[in-house]
Short mmCIF file of C-alpha atoms in Angstrom, two decimals:
data_model
loop_
_atom_site.label_atom_id
_atom_site.label_comp_id
_atom_site.label_asym_id
_atom_site.label_seq_id
_atom_site.Cartn_x
_atom_site.Cartn_y
_atom_site.Cartn_z
CA UNK A 1331 22.24 11.81 0.03
CA UNK A 1332 19.56 9.75 0.99
CA UNK A 1333 19.77 6.03 1.45
CA UNK A 1334 16.70 4.06 1.45
CA UNK A 1335 16.98 0.72 3.55
CA UNK A 1336 14.51 -1.56 2.04
CA UNK A 1337 13.64 -5.06 0.21
CA UNK A 1338 12.43 -5.98 -3.24
CA UNK A 1339 9.62 -8.29 -1.29
CA UNK A 1340 8.56 -5.06 1.17
CA UNK A 1341 5.28 -3.45 -0.54
CA UNK A 1342 6.04 -0.49 1.40
CA UNK A 1343 9.90 -0.18 0.36
CA UNK A 1344 9.18 -0.40 -3.31
CA UNK A 1345 6.34 2.23 -2.71
CA UNK A 1346 9.00 4.49 -1.31
CA UNK A 1347 11.62 3.72 -3.84
CA UNK A 1348 9.16 4.74 -6.53
CA UNK A 1349 8.41 7.99 -4.75
CA UNK A 1350 12.17 8.73 -4.53
CA UNK A 1351 12.64 7.89 -8.26
CA UNK A 1352 9.62 10.15 -9.07
CA UNK A 1353 10.58 12.75 -7.22
CA UNK A 1354 14.21 12.87 -8.35
CA UNK A 1355 15.70 13.01 -4.99
CA UNK A 1356 19.16 11.77 -5.17
CA UNK A 1357 19.19 8.12 -2.93
CA UNK A 1358 20.76 5.19 -2.53
CA UNK A 1359 18.87 2.11 -2.56
CA UNK A 1360 20.15 -0.53 -0.01
CA UNK A 1361 18.83 -4.26 0.93
CA UNK A 1362 20.26 -7.19 2.82
CA UNK A 1363 22.37 -6.85 6.02
CA UNK A 1364 22.72 -3.12 5.96
CA UNK A 1365 18.40 -2.86 5.79
CA UNK A 1366 18.35 -5.17 9.03
CA UNK A 1367 21.03 -2.81 10.15
CA UNK A 1368 18.90 0.19 9.90
CA UNK A 1369 15.92 -1.40 11.06
CA UNK A 1370 17.48 -1.60 14.74
CA UNK A 1371 17.89 1.97 14.37
CA UNK A 1372 14.21 3.12 14.75
CA UNK A 1373 11.50 2.12 17.13
CA UNK A 1374 9.98 -0.51 15.48
CA UNK A 1375 12.09 -2.49 13.67
CA UNK A 1376 10.66 -3.01 9.80
CA UNK A 1377 11.71 -1.63 6.57
CA UNK A 1378 11.63 0.69 4.77
CA UNK A 1379 13.89 2.85 6.89
CA UNK A 1380 15.12 6.04 5.28
CA UNK A 1381 18.55 7.30 6.47
CA UNK A 1382 18.71 11.06 6.21
CA UNK A 1383 21.74 13.11 4.58
CA UNK A 1384 22.39 14.33 8.14
CA UNK A 1385 22.65 10.70 9.55
CA UNK A 1386 19.05 10.07 11.27
CA UNK A 1387 16.85 7.47 10.39
CA UNK A 1388 13.22 7.32 10.10
CA UNK A 1389 10.53 4.79 8.97
CA UNK A 1390 6.83 4.34 8.50
CA UNK A 1391 5.98 5.12 4.80
CA UNK A 1392 3.50 7.73 5.19
CA UNK A 1393 5.11 10.40 7.65
CA UNK A 1394 8.05 9.86 5.19
CA UNK A 1395 6.11 11.08 2.46
CA UNK A 1396 4.93 13.76 4.14
CA UNK A 1397 8.22 15.00 5.61
CA UNK A 1398 9.89 14.57 1.85
CA UNK A 1399 6.87 17.29 1.18
CA UNK A 1400 7.99 19.76 3.27
CA UNK A 1401 11.78 19.33 2.38
CA UNK A 1402 11.54 19.04 -1.17
CA UNK A 1403 8.78 21.34 -3.22
CA UNK A 1404 9.73 19.98 -6.71
CA UNK A 1405 7.68 17.13 -8.34
CA UNK A 1406 5.06 16.79 -5.39
CA UNK A 1407 3.10 13.98 -5.33
CA UNK A 1408 0.18 15.47 -3.33
CA UNK A 1409 -2.56 16.96 -5.63
CA UNK A 1410 -2.90 20.78 -5.66
CA UNK A 1411 -6.73 20.80 -5.13
CA UNK A 1412 -7.48 20.27 -1.78
CA UNK A 1413 -10.47 17.69 -2.37
CA UNK A 1414 -8.19 15.43 -4.51
CA UNK A 1415 -5.48 16.02 -2.05
CA UNK A 1416 -7.98 14.47 0.64
CA UNK A 1417 -8.82 11.81 -1.56
CA UNK A 1418 -5.47 10.67 -2.78
CA UNK A 1419 -4.67 10.39 0.96
CA UNK A 1420 -7.82 8.07 1.69
CA UNK A 1421 -6.82 5.86 -1.26
CA UNK A 1422 -3.36 5.87 0.08
CA UNK A 1423 -4.42 4.56 3.30
CA UNK A 1424 -7.09 2.13 1.57
CA UNK A 1425 -4.07 0.65 -0.05
CA UNK A 1426 -1.55 0.66 2.96
CA UNK A 1427 -3.96 -1.28 5.21
CA UNK A 1428 -6.33 -2.94 3.04
CA UNK A 1429 -4.86 -4.19 -0.32
CA UNK A 1430 -1.90 -5.34 1.78
CA UNK A 1431 -3.96 -8.40 3.09
CA UNK A 1432 -3.95 -9.58 -0.83
CA UNK A 1433 -0.40 -9.23 -0.74
CA UNK A 1434 0.22 -11.17 2.48
CA UNK A 1435 -2.63 -13.87 1.51
CA UNK A 1436 -1.72 -14.41 -2.00
CA UNK A 1437 2.17 -15.01 -0.68
CA UNK A 1438 1.49 -17.33 2.14
CA UNK A 1439 -1.81 -19.23 1.55
CA UNK A 1440 -0.91 -21.48 -0.95
CA UNK A 1441 2.32 -24.01 -1.09
CA UNK A 1442 3.56 -23.04 -4.56
CA UNK A 1443 3.60 -19.47 -3.38
CA UNK A 1444 4.97 -20.03 0.50
CA UNK A 1445 8.17 -22.39 -1.17
CA UNK A 1446 8.99 -19.80 -3.87
CA UNK A 1447 8.71 -16.71 -2.11
CA UNK A 1448 10.36 -18.19 1.13
CA UNK A 1449 13.51 -19.16 -0.61
CA UNK A 1450 13.16 -15.96 -2.84
CA UNK A 1451 13.13 -13.68 0.30
CA UNK A 1452 16.19 -15.82 2.03
CA UNK A 1453 18.09 -15.00 -0.95
CA UNK A 1454 17.23 -11.38 -1.15
CA UNK A 1455 18.08 -11.36 2.81
CA UNK A 1456 21.23 -13.40 2.81
CA UNK A 1457 22.51 -12.31 -0.87
CA UNK A 1458 24.81 -15.48 -1.17
CA UNK A 1459 26.48 -18.10 1.39
CA UNK A 1460 25.21 -21.35 -0.33
CA UNK A 1461 21.94 -22.66 -1.49
CA UNK A 1462 21.81 -24.74 1.82
CA UNK A 1463 22.03 -21.89 3.80
CA UNK A 1464 19.32 -20.03 1.44
CA UNK A 1465 16.96 -23.16 2.26
CA UNK A 1466 17.67 -23.28 5.95
CA UNK A 1467 17.03 -19.69 6.65
CA UNK A 1468 13.95 -19.82 4.16
CA UNK A 1469 12.16 -23.17 6.50
CA UNK A 1470 11.60 -21.24 9.79
CA UNK A 1471 10.81 -17.56 8.08
CA UNK A 1472 7.91 -19.24 5.84
CA UNK A 1473 6.81 -20.97 8.90
CA UNK A 1474 6.66 -17.84 11.07
CA UNK A 1475 4.72 -15.93 8.06
CA UNK A 1476 2.28 -18.73 7.68
CA UNK A 1477 1.75 -18.94 11.40
CA UNK A 1478 0.96 -15.30 11.42
CA UNK A 1479 -2.11 -15.40 8.83
CA UNK A 1480 -4.69 -15.46 11.41
CA UNK A 1481 -3.41 -12.41 13.26
CA UNK A 1482 -3.34 -10.39 10.29
CA UNK A 1483 -7.01 -11.71 8.89
CA UNK A 1484 -5.41 -13.61 5.95
CA UNK A 1485 -7.01 -17.00 6.51
CA UNK A 1486 -9.00 -19.26 3.92
CA UNK A 1487 -12.08 -18.24 5.59
CA UNK A 1488 -11.62 -14.54 4.77
CA UNK A 1489 -9.86 -14.68 1.54
CA UNK A 1490 -12.72 -14.71 -0.57
CA UNK A 1491 -13.55 -11.51 0.48
CA UNK A 1492 -9.88 -10.32 0.30
CA UNK A 1493 -9.62 -11.59 -3.32
CA UNK A 1494 -12.93 -10.16 -4.54
CA UNK A 1495 -12.14 -6.40 -3.26
CA UNK A 1496 -8.83 -7.27 -4.96
CA UNK A 1497 -9.93 -7.93 -8.29
CA UNK A 1498 -12.48 -5.01 -7.71
CA UNK A 1499 -9.68 -2.61 -7.66
CA UNK A 1500 -7.71 -4.71 -10.55
CA UNK A 1501 -10.46 -4.42 -12.48
CA UNK A 1502 -10.95 -0.54 -11.99
CA UNK A 1503 -7.46 0.27 -12.89
CA UNK A 1504 -7.43 -2.04 -15.99
CA UNK A 1505 -10.01 0.12 -17.62
CA UNK A 1506 -8.15 3.16 -16.49
CA UNK A 1507 -4.57 2.75 -17.51
CA UNK A 1508 -5.29 2.00 -21.21
CA UNK A 1509 -6.84 5.22 -21.71
CA UNK A 1510 -5.40 7.66 -18.87
CA UNK A 1511 -2.30 6.67 -17.25
CA UNK A 1512 -2.45 8.41 -13.77
CA UNK A 1513 -5.15 8.79 -11.27
CA UNK A 1514 -5.54 12.23 -11.00
CA UNK A 1515 -3.92 13.85 -13.97
CA UNK A 1516 -1.04 13.23 -16.04
CA UNK A 1517 1.76 12.89 -13.11
CA UNK A 1518 1.49 10.16 -10.41
CA UNK A 1519 0.23 10.92 -6.78
CA UNK A 1520 0.58 9.34 -3.54
CA UNK A 1521 -2.46 7.16 -4.20
CA UNK A 1522 -0.69 5.31 -7.30
CA UNK A 1523 2.49 4.55 -5.15
CA UNK A 1524 0.47 2.90 -2.49
CA UNK A 1525 -1.35 0.96 -4.81
CA UNK A 1526 1.77 0.18 -6.40
CA UNK A 1527 3.52 -0.97 -3.68
CA UNK A 1528 1.07 -3.67 -2.76
CA UNK A 1529 0.50 -4.85 -6.47
CA UNK A 1530 4.30 -4.93 -6.94
CA UNK A 1531 4.19 -8.18 -5.26
CA UNK A 1532 0.94 -9.64 -6.77
CA UNK A 1533 3.40 -9.20 -9.92
CA UNK A 1534 5.95 -11.43 -8.36
CA UNK A 1535 4.25 -14.28 -6.36
CA UNK A 1536 3.39 -17.18 -8.44
CA UNK A 1537 -0.30 -17.73 -8.19
CA UNK A 1538 -1.06 -13.30 -8.34
CA UNK A 1539 1.03 -13.07 -10.87
CA UNK A 1540 -0.20 -15.65 -13.03
CA UNK A 1541 -3.99 -13.79 -12.36
CA UNK A 1542 -2.66 -10.59 -13.41
CA UNK A 1543 -1.13 -11.71 -16.60
CA UNK A 1544 -4.21 -13.51 -17.35
CA UNK A 1545 -7.19 -10.97 -16.46
CA UNK A 1546 -5.06 -7.65 -15.77
CA UNK A 1547 -2.41 -7.58 -18.42
CA UNK A 1548 -2.45 -3.73 -18.67
CA UNK A 1549 -2.41 -3.37 -15.01
CA UNK A 1550 0.78 -5.71 -14.79
CA UNK A 1551 2.45 -4.07 -17.23
CA UNK A 1552 1.60 -0.43 -15.59
CA UNK A 1553 3.58 -1.33 -12.46
CA UNK A 1554 7.05 -1.17 -14.38
CA UNK A 1555 5.89 2.27 -15.38
CA UNK A 1556 5.07 3.12 -11.71
CA UNK A 1557 8.32 1.62 -10.59
CA UNK A 1558 10.62 4.66 -12.43
CA UNK A 1559 8.45 7.21 -13.43
CA UNK A 1560 11.31 9.82 -13.05
CA UNK A 1561 10.92 10.92 -16.62
CA UNK A 1562 7.20 11.93 -16.44
CA UNK A 1563 6.25 15.31 -16.61
CA UNK A 1564 2.56 16.27 -16.34
CA UNK A 1565 -0.14 18.35 -14.25
CA UNK A 1566 -3.29 17.81 -12.23
CA UNK A 1567 -6.77 17.34 -13.53
CA UNK A 1568 -9.42 19.60 -12.31
CA UNK A 1569 -12.08 16.95 -12.29
CA UNK A 1570 -11.93 13.26 -10.92
CA UNK A 1571 -11.56 10.43 -12.94
CA UNK A 1572 -14.19 7.33 -12.65
CA UNK A 1573 -11.37 5.09 -11.47
CA UNK A 1574 -11.02 7.36 -8.31
CA UNK A 1575 -14.65 7.03 -7.67
CA UNK A 1576 -14.60 3.53 -8.42
CA UNK A 1577 -11.50 3.23 -5.47
CA UNK A 1578 -13.81 5.28 -3.10
CA UNK A 1579 -16.70 2.92 -3.66
CA UNK A 1580 -14.57 -0.02 -3.01
CA UNK A 1581 -12.99 1.65 0.05
CA UNK A 1582 -16.75 2.78 1.23
CA UNK A 1583 -17.86 -0.96 0.79
CA UNK A 1584 -15.18 -2.90 2.63
CA UNK A 1585 -12.24 -0.41 4.24
CA UNK A 1586 -15.09 1.65 6.27
CA UNK A 1587 -16.73 -0.98 7.90
CA UNK A 1588 -13.22 -2.64 8.57
CA UNK A 1589 -11.73 0.61 10.15
CA UNK A 1590 -15.19 1.11 12.51
CA UNK A 1591 -15.17 -2.55 13.41
CA UNK A 1592 -11.77 -2.51 14.87
CA UNK A 1593 -12.08 0.70 16.31
CA UNK A 1594 -15.30 -0.56 18.34
CA UNK A 1595 -13.43 -3.65 19.32
CA UNK A 1596 -10.35 -1.52 20.67
CA UNK A 1597 -12.64 0.69 22.58
CA UNK A 1598 -14.54 -2.21 24.02
CA UNK A 1599 -11.40 -4.00 24.84
CA UNK A 1600 -12.09 -6.89 22.71
CA UNK A 1601 -9.24 -8.97 21.07
CA UNK A 1602 -10.97 -9.47 17.64
CA UNK A 1603 -13.71 -8.57 15.42
CA UNK A 1604 -15.83 -9.56 12.66
CA UNK A 1605 -17.57 -7.90 9.48
CA UNK A 1606 -19.75 -9.36 6.75
CA UNK A 1607 -19.80 -7.60 2.91
CA UNK A 1608 -22.00 -9.55 0.38
CA UNK A 1609 -22.41 -12.69 2.35
CA UNK A 1610 -18.47 -13.08 2.86
CA UNK A 1611 -17.01 -12.98 6.22
CA UNK A 1612 -14.25 -11.25 7.88
CA UNK A 1613 -12.88 -12.03 10.96
CA UNK A 1614 -9.27 -10.51 12.40
CA UNK A 1615 -7.26 -9.54 15.68
CA UNK A 1616 -8.02 -5.94 16.58
CA UNK A 1617 -5.18 -3.61 15.86
CA UNK A 1618 -4.02 -0.63 17.48
CA UNK A 1619 -2.52 0.53 14.30
CA UNK A 1620 -5.49 0.71 12.25
CA UNK A 1621 -6.96 3.25 15.24
CA UNK A 1622 -4.33 5.21 14.59
CA UNK A 1623 -4.91 5.17 10.86
CA UNK A 1624 -8.36 6.13 11.37
CA UNK A 1625 -7.82 9.14 13.85
CA UNK A 1626 -5.15 10.60 11.10
CA UNK A 1627 -7.92 10.44 8.46
CA UNK A 1628 -10.56 12.17 10.81
CA UNK A 1629 -7.80 14.63 11.75
CA UNK A 1630 -7.11 15.64 7.99
CA UNK A 1631 -10.99 15.76 7.53
CA UNK A 1632 -11.31 18.10 10.57
CA UNK A 1633 -8.58 20.38 8.73
CA UNK A 1634 -10.28 20.81 5.64
CA UNK A 1635 -11.18 24.50 4.72
CA UNK A 1636 -14.70 25.33 4.95
CA UNK A 1637 -14.72 26.34 1.25
CA UNK A 1638 -14.18 22.50 0.22
CA UNK A 1639 -15.80 20.67 3.19
CA UNK A 1640 -19.23 20.54 1.52
CA UNK A 1641 -17.70 19.16 -1.55
CA UNK A 1642 -15.60 16.47 0.36
CA UNK A 1643 -18.38 15.55 2.50
CA UNK A 1644 -20.68 15.08 -0.55
CA UNK A 1645 -18.20 12.69 -2.12
CA UNK A 1646 -17.77 10.73 1.25
CA UNK A 1647 -21.18 9.99 1.52
CA UNK A 1648 -22.20 9.19 -2.19
CA UNK A 1649 -19.42 6.18 -1.50
CA UNK A 1650 -20.34 5.30 2.04
CA UNK A 1651 -17.58 6.59 3.56
CA UNK A 1652 -19.05 9.77 5.64
CA UNK A 1653 -19.55 7.19 8.28
CA UNK A 1654 -16.01 7.44 9.20
CA UNK A 1655 -16.12 11.16 10.05
CA UNK A 1656 -19.28 11.44 11.51
#
């Protein structure tokens, strides 16, 4: 039996819980003090942490996904078509590393979100202990998170670009989910779960929840379907759907220049970088982890069979993503 140590307010925890549910992998969901203890068992003290049946612990949702794929063959979340598999991995990375900025920004920019989510997150962590203790724990936690805004690029100056990109993604999903529920067929892929993880938090926090209900109501409802898709049976389509093309286009518009600018800053020893898209600026401190993500995408691209590389490259070029692999 696996144990997933996580939190309701963690997009990557929700992503992994939904994957375990869909794949019908027996597991226990654990949060609060046990999650904090589990985080101390891994190199970087972050959640979620997956505790394996043999007692060892591992973290980082993307490696966990691939390890579970090697251990459990049934109900895979990687499309059979190698072109679609590559695209799904790219969209997963885009969601994990770019859409997460919407989650963080919406949560900590405005006072109404700071205050509610600060006490709710403390409530989740403590699971009791008195209102005074919850409020006392929430205050320094909220201040710490707000203080990290500039570090992760979620400033007021940057947020117009983050929000515009998020709305493009939501609009593409809204047009799709009323027609065809999943991205690559009649079953979910790792791309849906990554998108779900981030948007699941927008569906809870006051400001973005109001936006979802007003502008993207079916996407908001879709979140509940992804959260537990254990009853879904289906297969993979042979052709890419328009929503996948729309997501690739947004990744090419925003994520490709973001990754390249960050990698250049790291290579040149700079502690920050700046991009501008559609007249909207974005500035952030440079992060080594995003270079790791870029290199992982490049290794995956290099490993493509010759028989599909041309098709993948044509798709990447169409959406301004080939620059990542040149």
